[in-house]
Structures are given as structure tokens and as C-alpha cells.
Backbone as ProteinMPNN parsed JSONL, in Angstrom:
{"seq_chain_A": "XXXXXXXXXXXXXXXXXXXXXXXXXXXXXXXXXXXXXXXXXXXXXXXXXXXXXXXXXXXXXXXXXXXXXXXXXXXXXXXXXXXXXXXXXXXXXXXXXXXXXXXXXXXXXXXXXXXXXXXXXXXXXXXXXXXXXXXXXXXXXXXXXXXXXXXXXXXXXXXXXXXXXXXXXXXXXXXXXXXXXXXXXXXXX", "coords_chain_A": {"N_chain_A": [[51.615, 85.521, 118.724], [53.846, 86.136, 117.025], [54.388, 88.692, 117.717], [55.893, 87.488, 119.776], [57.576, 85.731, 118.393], [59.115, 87.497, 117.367], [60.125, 88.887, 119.535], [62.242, 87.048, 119.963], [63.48, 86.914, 118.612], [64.787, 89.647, 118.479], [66.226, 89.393, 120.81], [67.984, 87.448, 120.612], [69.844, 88.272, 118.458], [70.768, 90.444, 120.035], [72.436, 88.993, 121.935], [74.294, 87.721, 120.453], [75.501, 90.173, 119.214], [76.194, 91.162, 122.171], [78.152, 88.864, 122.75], [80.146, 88.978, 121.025], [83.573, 89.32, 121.006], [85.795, 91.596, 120.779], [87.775, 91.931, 118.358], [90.115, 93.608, 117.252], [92.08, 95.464, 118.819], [93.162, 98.258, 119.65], [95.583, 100.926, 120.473], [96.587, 104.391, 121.673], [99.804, 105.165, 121.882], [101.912, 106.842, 123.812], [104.29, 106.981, 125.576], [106.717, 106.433, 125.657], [108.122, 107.908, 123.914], [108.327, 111.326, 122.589], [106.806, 111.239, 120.067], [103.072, 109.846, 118.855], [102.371, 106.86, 119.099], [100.687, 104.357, 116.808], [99.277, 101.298, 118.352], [97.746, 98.541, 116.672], [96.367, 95.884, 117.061], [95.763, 92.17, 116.865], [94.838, 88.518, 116.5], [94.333, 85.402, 114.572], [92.304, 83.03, 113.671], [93.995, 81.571, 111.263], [96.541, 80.14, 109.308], [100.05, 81.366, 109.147], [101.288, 81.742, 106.812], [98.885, 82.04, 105.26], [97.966, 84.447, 106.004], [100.617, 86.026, 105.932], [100.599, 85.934, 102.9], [97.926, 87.48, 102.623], [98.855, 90.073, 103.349], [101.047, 90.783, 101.48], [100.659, 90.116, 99.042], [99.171, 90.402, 95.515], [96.932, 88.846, 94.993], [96.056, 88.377, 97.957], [95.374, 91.424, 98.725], [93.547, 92.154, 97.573], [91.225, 90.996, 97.826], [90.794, 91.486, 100.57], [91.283, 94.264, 100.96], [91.273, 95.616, 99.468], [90.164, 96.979, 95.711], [92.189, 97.496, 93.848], [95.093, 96.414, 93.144], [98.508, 96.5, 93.157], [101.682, 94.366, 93.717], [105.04, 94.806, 95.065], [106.968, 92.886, 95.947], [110.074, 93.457, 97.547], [112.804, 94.734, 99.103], [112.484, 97.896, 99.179], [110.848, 97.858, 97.67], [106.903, 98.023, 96.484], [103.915, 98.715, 97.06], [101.366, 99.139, 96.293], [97.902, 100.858, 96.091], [94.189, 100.948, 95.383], [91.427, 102.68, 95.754], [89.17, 102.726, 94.556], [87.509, 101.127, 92.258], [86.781, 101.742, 90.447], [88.872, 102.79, 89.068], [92.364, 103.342, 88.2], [95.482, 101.519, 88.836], [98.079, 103.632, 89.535], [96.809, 106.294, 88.879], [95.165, 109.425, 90.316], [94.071, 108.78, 92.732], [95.553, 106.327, 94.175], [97.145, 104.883, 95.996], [100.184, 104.524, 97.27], [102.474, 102.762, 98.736], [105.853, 102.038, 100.253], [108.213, 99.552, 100.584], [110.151, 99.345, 103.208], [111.792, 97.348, 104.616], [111.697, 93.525, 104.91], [111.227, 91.159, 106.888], [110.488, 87.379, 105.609], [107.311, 86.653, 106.536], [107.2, 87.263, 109.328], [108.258, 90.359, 109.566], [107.188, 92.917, 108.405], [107.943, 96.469, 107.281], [106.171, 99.633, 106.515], [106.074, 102.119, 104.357], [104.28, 105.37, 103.839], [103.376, 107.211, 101.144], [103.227, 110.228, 100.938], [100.357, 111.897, 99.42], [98.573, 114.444, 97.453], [96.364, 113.699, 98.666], [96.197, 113.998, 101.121], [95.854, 115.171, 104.725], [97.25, 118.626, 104.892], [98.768, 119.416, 106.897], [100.309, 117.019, 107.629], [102.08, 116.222, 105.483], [105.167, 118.183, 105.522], [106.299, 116.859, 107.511], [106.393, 113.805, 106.205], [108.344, 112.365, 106.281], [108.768, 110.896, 108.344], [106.838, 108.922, 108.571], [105.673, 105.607, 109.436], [104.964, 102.706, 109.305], [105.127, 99.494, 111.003], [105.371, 96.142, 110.871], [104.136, 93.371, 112.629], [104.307, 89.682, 112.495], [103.628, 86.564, 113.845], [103.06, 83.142, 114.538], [100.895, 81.809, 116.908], [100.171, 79.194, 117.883], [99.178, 76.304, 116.348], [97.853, 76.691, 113.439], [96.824, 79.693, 114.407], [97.468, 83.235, 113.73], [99.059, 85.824, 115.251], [98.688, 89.378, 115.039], [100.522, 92.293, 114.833], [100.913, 95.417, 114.872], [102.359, 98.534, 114.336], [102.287, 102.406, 113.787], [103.822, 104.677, 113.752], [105.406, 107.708, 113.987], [103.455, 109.856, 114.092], [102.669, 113.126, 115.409], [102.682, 114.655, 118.809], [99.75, 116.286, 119.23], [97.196, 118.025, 118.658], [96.06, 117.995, 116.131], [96.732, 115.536, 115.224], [96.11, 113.985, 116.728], [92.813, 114.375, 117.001], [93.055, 113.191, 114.03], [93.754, 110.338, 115.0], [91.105, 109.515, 115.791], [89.841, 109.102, 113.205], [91.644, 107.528, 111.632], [91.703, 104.772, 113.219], [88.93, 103.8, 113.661], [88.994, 103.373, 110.719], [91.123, 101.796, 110.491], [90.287, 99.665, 112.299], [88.049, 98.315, 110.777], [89.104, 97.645, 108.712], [90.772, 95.615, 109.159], [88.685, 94.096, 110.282], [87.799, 93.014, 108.141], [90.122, 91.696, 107.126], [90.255, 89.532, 109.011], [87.806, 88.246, 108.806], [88.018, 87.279, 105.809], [90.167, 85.773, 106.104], [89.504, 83.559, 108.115], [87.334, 82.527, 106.836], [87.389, 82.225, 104.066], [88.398, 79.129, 101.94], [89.784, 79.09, 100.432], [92.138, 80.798, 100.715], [93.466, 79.387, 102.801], [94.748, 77.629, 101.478], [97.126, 78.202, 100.498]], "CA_chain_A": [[52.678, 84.633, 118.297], [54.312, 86.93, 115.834], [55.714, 89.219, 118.806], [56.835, 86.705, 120.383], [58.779, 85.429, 117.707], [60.152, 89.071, 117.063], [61.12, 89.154, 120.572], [63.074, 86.259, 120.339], [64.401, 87.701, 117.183], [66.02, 90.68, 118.954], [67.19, 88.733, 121.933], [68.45, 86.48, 119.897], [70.66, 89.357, 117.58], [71.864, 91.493, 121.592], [73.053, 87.987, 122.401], [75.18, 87.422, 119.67], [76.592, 91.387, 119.761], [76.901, 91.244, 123.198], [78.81, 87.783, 122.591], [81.009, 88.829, 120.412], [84.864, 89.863, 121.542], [86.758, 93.072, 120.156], [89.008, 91.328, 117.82], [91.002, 94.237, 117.05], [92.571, 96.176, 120.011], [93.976, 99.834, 119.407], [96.053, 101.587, 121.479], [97.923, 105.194, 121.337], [100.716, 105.227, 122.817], [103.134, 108.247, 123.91], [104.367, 106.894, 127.009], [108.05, 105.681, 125.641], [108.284, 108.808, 122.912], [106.81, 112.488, 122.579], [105.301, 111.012, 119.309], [102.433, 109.056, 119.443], [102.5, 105.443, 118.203], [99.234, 104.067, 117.271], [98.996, 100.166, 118.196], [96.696, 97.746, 116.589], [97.045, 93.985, 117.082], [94.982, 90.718, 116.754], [95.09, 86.948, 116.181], [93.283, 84.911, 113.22], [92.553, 81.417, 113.033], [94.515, 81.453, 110.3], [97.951, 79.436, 109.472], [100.516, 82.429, 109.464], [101.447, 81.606, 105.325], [98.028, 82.691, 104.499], [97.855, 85.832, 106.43], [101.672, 86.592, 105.019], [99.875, 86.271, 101.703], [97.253, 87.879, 102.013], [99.974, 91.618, 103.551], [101.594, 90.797, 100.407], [100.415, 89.993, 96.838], [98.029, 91.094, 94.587], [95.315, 88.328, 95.501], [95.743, 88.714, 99.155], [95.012, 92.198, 98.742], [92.11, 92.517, 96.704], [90.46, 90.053, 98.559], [89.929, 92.102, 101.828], [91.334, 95.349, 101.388], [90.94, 97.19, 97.872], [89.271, 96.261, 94.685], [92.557, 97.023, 92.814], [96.463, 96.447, 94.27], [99.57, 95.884, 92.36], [102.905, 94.33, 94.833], [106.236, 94.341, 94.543], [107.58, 92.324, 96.858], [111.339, 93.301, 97.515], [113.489, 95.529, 99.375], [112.929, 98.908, 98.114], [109.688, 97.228, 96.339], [106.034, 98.896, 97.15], [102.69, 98.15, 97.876], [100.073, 99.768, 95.365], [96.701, 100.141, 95.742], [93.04, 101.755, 95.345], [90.099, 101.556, 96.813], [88.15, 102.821, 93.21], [87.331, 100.051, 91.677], [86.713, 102.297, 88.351], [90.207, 103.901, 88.888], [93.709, 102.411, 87.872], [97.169, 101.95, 89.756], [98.857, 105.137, 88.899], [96.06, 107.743, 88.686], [95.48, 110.534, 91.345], [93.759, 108.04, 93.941], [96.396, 105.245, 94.365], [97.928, 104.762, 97.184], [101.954, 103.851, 97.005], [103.242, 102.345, 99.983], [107.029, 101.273, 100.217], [108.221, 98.603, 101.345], [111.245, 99.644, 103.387], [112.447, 96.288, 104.697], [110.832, 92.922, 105.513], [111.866, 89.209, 107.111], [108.769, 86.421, 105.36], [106.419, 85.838, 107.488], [107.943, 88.01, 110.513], [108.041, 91.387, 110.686], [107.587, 94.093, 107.345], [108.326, 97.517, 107.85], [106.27, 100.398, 105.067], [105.839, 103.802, 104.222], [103.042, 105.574, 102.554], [103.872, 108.195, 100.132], [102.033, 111.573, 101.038], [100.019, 112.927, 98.669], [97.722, 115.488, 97.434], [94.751, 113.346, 99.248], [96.461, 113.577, 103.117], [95.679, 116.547, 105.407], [98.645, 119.56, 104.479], [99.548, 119.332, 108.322], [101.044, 115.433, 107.597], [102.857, 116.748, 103.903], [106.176, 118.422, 106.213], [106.661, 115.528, 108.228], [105.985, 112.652, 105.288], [109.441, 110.986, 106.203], [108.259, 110.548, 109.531], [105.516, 108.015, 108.829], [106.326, 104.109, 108.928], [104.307, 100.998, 109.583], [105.804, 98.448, 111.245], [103.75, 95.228, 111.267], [104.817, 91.514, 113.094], [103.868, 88.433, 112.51], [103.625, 85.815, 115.356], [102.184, 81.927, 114.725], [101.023, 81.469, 118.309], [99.65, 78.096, 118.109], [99.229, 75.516, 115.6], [97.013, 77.116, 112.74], [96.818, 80.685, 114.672], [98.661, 84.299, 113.935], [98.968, 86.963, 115.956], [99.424, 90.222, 113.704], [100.628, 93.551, 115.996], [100.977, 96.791, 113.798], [102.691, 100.266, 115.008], [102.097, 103.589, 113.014], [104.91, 105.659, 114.416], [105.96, 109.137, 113.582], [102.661, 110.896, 114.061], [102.874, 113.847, 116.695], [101.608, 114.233, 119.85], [99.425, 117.247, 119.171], [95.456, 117.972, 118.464], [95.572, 117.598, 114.859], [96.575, 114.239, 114.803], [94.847, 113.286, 117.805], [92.203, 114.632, 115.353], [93.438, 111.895, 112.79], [93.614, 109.39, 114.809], [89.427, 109.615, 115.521], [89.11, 108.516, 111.784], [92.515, 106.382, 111.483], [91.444, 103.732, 114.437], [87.921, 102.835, 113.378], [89.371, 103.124, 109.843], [91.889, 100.707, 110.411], [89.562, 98.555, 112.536], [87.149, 98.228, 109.96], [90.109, 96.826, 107.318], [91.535, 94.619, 109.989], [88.169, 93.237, 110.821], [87.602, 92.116, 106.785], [90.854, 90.619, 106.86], [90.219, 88.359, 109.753], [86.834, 87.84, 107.924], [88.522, 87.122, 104.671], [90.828, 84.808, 106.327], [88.351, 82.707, 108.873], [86.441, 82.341, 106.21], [87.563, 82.045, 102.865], [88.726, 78.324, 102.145], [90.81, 79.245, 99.024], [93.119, 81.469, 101.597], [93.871, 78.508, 103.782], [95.753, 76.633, 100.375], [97.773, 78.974, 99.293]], "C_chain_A": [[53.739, 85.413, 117.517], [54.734, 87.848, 116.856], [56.076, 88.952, 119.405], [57.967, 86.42, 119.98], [59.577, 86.991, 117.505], [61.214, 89.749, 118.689], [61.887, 88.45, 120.679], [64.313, 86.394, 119.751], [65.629, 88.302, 117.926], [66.877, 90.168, 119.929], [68.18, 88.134, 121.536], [70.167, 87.392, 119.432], [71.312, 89.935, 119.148], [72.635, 90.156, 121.413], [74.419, 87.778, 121.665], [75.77, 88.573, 119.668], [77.014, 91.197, 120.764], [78.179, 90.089, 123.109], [79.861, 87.704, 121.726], [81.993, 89.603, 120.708], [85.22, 90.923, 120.678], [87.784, 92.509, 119.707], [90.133, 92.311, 117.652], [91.287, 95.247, 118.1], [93.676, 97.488, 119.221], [94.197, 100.588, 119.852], [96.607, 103.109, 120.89], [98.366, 105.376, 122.653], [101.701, 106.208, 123.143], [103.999, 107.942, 125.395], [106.114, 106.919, 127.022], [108.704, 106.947, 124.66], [107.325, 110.271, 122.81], [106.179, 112.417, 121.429], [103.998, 110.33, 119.649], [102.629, 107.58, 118.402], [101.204, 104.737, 118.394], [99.528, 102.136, 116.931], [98.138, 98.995, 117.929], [97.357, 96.127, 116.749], [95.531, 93.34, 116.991], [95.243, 89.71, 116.385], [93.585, 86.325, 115.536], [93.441, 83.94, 113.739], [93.168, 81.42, 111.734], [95.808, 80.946, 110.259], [98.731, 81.088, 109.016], [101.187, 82.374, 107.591], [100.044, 82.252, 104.917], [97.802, 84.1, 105.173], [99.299, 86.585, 105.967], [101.288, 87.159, 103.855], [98.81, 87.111, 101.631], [97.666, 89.998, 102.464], [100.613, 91.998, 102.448], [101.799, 90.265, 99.357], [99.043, 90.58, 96.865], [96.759, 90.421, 94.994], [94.903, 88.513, 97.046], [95.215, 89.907, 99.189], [93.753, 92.718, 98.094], [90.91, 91.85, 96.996], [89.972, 90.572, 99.998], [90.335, 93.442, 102.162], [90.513, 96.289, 100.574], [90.731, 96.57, 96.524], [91.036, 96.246, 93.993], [94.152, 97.231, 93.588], [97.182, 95.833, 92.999], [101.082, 95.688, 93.778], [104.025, 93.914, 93.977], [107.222, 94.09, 95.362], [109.016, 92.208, 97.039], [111.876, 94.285, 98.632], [113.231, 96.576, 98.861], [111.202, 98.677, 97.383], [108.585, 98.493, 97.217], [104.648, 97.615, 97.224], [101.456, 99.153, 96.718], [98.626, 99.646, 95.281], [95.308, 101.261, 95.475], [92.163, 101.332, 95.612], [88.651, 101.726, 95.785], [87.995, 102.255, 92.444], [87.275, 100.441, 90.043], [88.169, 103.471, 87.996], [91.057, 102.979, 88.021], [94.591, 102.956, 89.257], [97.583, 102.629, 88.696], [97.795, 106.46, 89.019], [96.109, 108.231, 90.081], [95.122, 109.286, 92.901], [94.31, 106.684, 94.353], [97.078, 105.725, 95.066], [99.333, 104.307, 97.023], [102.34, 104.279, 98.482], [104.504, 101.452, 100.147], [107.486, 100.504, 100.878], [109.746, 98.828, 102.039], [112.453, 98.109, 103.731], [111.489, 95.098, 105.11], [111.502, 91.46, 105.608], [110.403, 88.145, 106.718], [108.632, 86.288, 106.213], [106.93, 86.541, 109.092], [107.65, 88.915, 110.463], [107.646, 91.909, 108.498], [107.542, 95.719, 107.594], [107.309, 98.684, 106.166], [105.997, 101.848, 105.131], [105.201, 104.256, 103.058], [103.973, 106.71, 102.128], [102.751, 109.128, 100.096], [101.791, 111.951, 100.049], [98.978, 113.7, 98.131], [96.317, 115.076, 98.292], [95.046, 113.388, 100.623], [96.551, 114.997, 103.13], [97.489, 117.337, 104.803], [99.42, 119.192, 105.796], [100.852, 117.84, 108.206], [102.48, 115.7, 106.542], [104.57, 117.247, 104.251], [106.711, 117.375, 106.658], [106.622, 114.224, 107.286], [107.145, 111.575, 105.993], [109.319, 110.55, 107.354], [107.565, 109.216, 110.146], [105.955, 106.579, 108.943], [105.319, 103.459, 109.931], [104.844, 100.053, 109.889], [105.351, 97.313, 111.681], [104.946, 93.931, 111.54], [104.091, 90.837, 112.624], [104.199, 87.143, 113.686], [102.208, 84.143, 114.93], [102.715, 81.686, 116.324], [101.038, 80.395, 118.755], [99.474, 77.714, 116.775], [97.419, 76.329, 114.802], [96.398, 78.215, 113.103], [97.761, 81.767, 114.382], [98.271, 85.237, 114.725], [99.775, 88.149, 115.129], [99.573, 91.542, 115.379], [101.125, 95.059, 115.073], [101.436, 98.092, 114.711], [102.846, 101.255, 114.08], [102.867, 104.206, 113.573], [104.776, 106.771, 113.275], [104.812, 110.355, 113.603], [103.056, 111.384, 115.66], [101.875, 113.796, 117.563], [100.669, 115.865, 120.129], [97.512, 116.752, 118.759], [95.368, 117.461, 117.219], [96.142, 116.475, 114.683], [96.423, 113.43, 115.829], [93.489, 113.41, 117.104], [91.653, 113.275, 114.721], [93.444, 110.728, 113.233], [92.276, 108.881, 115.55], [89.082, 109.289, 114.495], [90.434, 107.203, 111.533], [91.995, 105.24, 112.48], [90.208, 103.208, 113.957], [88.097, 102.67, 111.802], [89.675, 101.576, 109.397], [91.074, 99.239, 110.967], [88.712, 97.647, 111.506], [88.05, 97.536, 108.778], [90.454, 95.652, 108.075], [90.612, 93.705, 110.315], [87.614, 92.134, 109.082], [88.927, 91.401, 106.624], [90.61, 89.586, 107.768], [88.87, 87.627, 108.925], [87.109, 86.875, 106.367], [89.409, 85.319, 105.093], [90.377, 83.51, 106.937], [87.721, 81.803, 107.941], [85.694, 81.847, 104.86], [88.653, 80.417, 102.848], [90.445, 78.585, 101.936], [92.141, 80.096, 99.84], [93.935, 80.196, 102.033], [95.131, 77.489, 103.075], [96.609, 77.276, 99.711], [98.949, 79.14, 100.03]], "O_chain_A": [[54.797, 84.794, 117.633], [55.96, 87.739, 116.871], [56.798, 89.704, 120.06], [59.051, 86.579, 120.541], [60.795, 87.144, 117.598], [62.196, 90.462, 118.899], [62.683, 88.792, 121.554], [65.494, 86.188, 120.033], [66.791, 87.915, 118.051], [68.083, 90.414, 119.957], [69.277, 88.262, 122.079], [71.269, 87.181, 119.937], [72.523, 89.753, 119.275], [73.588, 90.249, 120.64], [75.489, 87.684, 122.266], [76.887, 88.421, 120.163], [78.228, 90.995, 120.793], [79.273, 90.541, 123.447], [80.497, 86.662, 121.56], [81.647, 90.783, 120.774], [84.616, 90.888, 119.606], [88.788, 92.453, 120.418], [91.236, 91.838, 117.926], [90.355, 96.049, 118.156], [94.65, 97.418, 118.471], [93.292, 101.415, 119.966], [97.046, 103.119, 119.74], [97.907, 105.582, 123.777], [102.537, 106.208, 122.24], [104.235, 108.864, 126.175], [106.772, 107.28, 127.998], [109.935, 106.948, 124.66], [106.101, 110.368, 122.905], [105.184, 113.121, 121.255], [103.798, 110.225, 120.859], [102.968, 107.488, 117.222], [100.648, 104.492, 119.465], [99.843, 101.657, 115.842], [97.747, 98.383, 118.923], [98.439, 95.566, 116.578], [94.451, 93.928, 117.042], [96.223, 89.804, 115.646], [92.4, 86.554, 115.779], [94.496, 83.68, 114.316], [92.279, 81.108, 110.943], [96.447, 81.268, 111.26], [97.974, 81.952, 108.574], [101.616, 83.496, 107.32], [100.183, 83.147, 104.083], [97.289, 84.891, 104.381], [99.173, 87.76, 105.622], [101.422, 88.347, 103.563], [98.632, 87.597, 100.514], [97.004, 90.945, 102.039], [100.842, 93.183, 102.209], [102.857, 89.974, 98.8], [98.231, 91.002, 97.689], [95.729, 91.029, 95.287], [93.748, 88.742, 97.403], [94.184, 89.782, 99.851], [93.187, 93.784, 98.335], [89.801, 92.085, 96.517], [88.935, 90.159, 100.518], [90.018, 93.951, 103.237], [89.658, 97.16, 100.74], [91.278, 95.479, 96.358], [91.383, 95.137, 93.587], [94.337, 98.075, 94.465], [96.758, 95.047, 92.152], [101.406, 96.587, 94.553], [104.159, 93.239, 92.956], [108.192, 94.823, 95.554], [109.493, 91.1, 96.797], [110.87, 94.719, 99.193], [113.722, 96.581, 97.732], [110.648, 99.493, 96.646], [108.895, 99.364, 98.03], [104.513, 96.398, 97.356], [100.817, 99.99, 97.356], [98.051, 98.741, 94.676], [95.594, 102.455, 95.385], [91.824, 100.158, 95.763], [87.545, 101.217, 95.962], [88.381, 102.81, 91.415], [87.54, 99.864, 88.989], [88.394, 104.388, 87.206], [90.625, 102.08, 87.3], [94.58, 103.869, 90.082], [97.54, 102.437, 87.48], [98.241, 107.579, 89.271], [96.831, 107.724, 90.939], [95.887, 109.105, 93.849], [93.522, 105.899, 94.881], [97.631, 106.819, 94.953], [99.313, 103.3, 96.315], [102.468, 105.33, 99.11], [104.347, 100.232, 100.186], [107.212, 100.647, 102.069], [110.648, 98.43, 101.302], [113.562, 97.917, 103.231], [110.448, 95.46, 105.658], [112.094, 90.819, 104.74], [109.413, 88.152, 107.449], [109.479, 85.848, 106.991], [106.83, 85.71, 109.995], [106.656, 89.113, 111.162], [107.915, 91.156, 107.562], [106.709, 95.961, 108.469], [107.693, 98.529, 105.007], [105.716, 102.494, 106.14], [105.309, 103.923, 101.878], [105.044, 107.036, 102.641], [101.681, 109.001, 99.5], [102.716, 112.445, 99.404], [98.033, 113.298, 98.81], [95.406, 115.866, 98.543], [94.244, 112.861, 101.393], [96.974, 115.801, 102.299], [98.508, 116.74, 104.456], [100.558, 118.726, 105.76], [101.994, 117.826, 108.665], [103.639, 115.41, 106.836], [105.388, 116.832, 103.43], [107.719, 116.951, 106.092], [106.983, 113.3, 108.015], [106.971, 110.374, 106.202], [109.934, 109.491, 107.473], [107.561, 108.665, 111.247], [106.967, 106.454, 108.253], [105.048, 103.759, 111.093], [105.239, 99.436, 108.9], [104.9, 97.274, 112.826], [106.019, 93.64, 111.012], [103.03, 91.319, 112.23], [105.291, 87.131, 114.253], [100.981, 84.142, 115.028], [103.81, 81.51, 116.857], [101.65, 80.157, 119.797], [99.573, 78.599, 115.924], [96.323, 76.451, 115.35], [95.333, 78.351, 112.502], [98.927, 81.509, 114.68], [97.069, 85.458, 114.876], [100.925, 88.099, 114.693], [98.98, 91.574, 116.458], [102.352, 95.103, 114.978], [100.799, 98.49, 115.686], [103.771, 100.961, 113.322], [102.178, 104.496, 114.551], [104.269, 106.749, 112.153], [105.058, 111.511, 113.259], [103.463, 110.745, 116.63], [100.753, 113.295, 117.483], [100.918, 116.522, 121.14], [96.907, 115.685, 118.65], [94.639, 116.482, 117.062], [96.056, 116.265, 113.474], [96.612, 112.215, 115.768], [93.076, 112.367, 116.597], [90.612, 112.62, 114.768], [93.23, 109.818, 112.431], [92.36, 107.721, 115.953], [87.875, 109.051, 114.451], [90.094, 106.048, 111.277], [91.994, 104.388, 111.591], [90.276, 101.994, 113.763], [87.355, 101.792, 111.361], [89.168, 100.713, 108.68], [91.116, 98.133, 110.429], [88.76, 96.417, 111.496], [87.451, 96.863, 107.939], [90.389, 94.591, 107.455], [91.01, 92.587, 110.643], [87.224, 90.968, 109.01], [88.86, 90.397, 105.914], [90.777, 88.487, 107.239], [89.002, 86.491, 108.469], [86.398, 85.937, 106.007], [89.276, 84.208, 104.58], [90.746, 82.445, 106.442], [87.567, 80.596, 108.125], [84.582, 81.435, 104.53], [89.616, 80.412, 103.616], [91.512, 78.466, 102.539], [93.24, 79.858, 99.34], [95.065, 80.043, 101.57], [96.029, 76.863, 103.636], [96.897, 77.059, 98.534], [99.907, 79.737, 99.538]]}, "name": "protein", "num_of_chains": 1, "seq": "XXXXXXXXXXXXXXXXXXXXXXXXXXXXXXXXXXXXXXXXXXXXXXXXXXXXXXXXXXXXXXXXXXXXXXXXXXXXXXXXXXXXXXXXXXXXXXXXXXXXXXXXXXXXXXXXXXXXXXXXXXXXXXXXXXXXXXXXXXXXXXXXXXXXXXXXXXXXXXXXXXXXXXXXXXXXXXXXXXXXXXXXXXXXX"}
């Protein structure tokens, strides 16, 4: 009886992997440019106000990316964050990402700020880098998010990079849909 039930167990667990879709899709692309442009996309159950919120403020962000985020939502503004929960914003391991331009709830455009923690190869090229993320309500209480990393080259070492950037990014993209699905307190805000 007892390996029965354990077989039903595992069947049980394939079923549900096998059964579950590839929410986040990630492409590189070089087809239109000799950089490469790396494309992620996906769609939440989520109303397209709480997935706005949670790209840009402080609670959206700490809620499925990084224990500690400071935003400054403007033109020109940034994006601050860490993923060391026993750090601060400002010390060596904070991230500062600018916000170059953005329409609510539509499109935002950002740029990280290279530094001493990104490969030397990236450090030349810094002004290169930009994020350019959409927003898209497809359907009534659905978004569709679509993200492009432009300015990396089309060479080994950041073919390389993007072997750790892609399941990186997956892996953030799949706690925000998580975050968002899932969490009520998102859905009212």
C-alpha cells in the first residue's frame, strides 16, 4: 500500500511539471541589428495597475524582486535596489538603474549603471545598455509585459552572459507573476 501511494505521489508531481506552460519566453535576437537584443515577454492574470506598481515603487519591488529598493519615479528619476537584505541603498552592492523615460502603464525605458560588480568586458560599452519594457492589458484583468535588453554585442562573451542573464531573468520574472497571481494585497492597489 505504501508504494502504491508513493507511486501515485510521483505521478501525481510529472503530471503537474509536465502540465505546466513556460510562462516566460526568451529570445536573442540579432536578426534586425549586429547587436544582440535579448527578448523576454509574458502575460499575468493580473489588472495592468498592479503590475505597473509593482515595475515601479518601493512596495512593488520588495515584494518579488529584492529585499531592499528605493524609486524615484520621474524622468531622469532611478530605480535602486539590493538583493542583501543586511546591506543598504548606497553601499557597494546596490544596484542604480535610471529611469530614462517612461509613459504609466505603457512602455518605461532604463539603464543600469555599470559597476565594479559587472564583467570589465561590459564597463567600455556601459552607455550601450537600456531596458526597454511594454506594458499591454490584453483582456479584461490580464497584462502582457515584453522586455528588450539591447546594446549587448554579438560576440562570445556576451553570448557567455547571456547563459546566466536568461535563467536569471526568468527566475525574477517567474516571482513576479507569482507575486502578482497570488498576492491579494497587489490586486488593490
Amino acid at each position: 500500500m505504501k508504494n502504491i501511494l508513493i507511486i501515485l505521489f510521483v505521478v501525481f508531481l510529472t503530471s503537474l511539471t509536465f502540465g505546466q506552460e513556460k510562462r516566460v519566453v526568451s529570445i536573442i535576437d540579432s536578426t534586425k541589428t549586429p547587436e544582440l537584443v535579448l527578448i523576454q515577454e509574458f502575460t499575468v492574470n493580473s489588472p495592468i495597475d498592479s503590475v505597473w506598481n509593482a515595475y515601479t515603487t518601493k512596495k512593488g519591488w520588495e515584494s518579488w524582486a529584492v529585499p531592499l529598493a528605493e524609486i524615484d519615479l520621474k524622468v531622469g528619476g532611478f530605480i535602486k535596489t539590493n538583493y542583501n537584505k543586511a546591506g543598504k541603498i548606497g553601499d557597494s552592492t546596490t544596484i542604480v538603474t535610471h529611469i530614462i523615460n517612461y509613459v504609466p502603464k505603457k512602455l518605461i525605458t532604463l539603464q543600469a549603471e555599470i559597476t565594479d560588480n559587472f564583467p570589465e568586458f561590459m564597463k567600455k560599452e556601459a552607455k550601450d545598455f537600456y531596458n526597454v519594457i511594454y506594458f499591454d492589458e490584453t483582456e479584461k484583468g490580464k497584462t502582457s509585459v515584453k522586455s528588450y535588453g539591447i546594446g549587448y554585442k554579438n560576440n562570445p562573451k556576451y553570448l557567455s552572459l547571456m547563459e546566466y542573464f536568461i535563467p536569471a531573468n526568468e527566475k525574477l520574472l517567474m516571482n513576479l507573476i507569482l507575486y502578482l497571481e497570488t498576492d491579494t494585497n497587489s490586486k488593490k492597489e
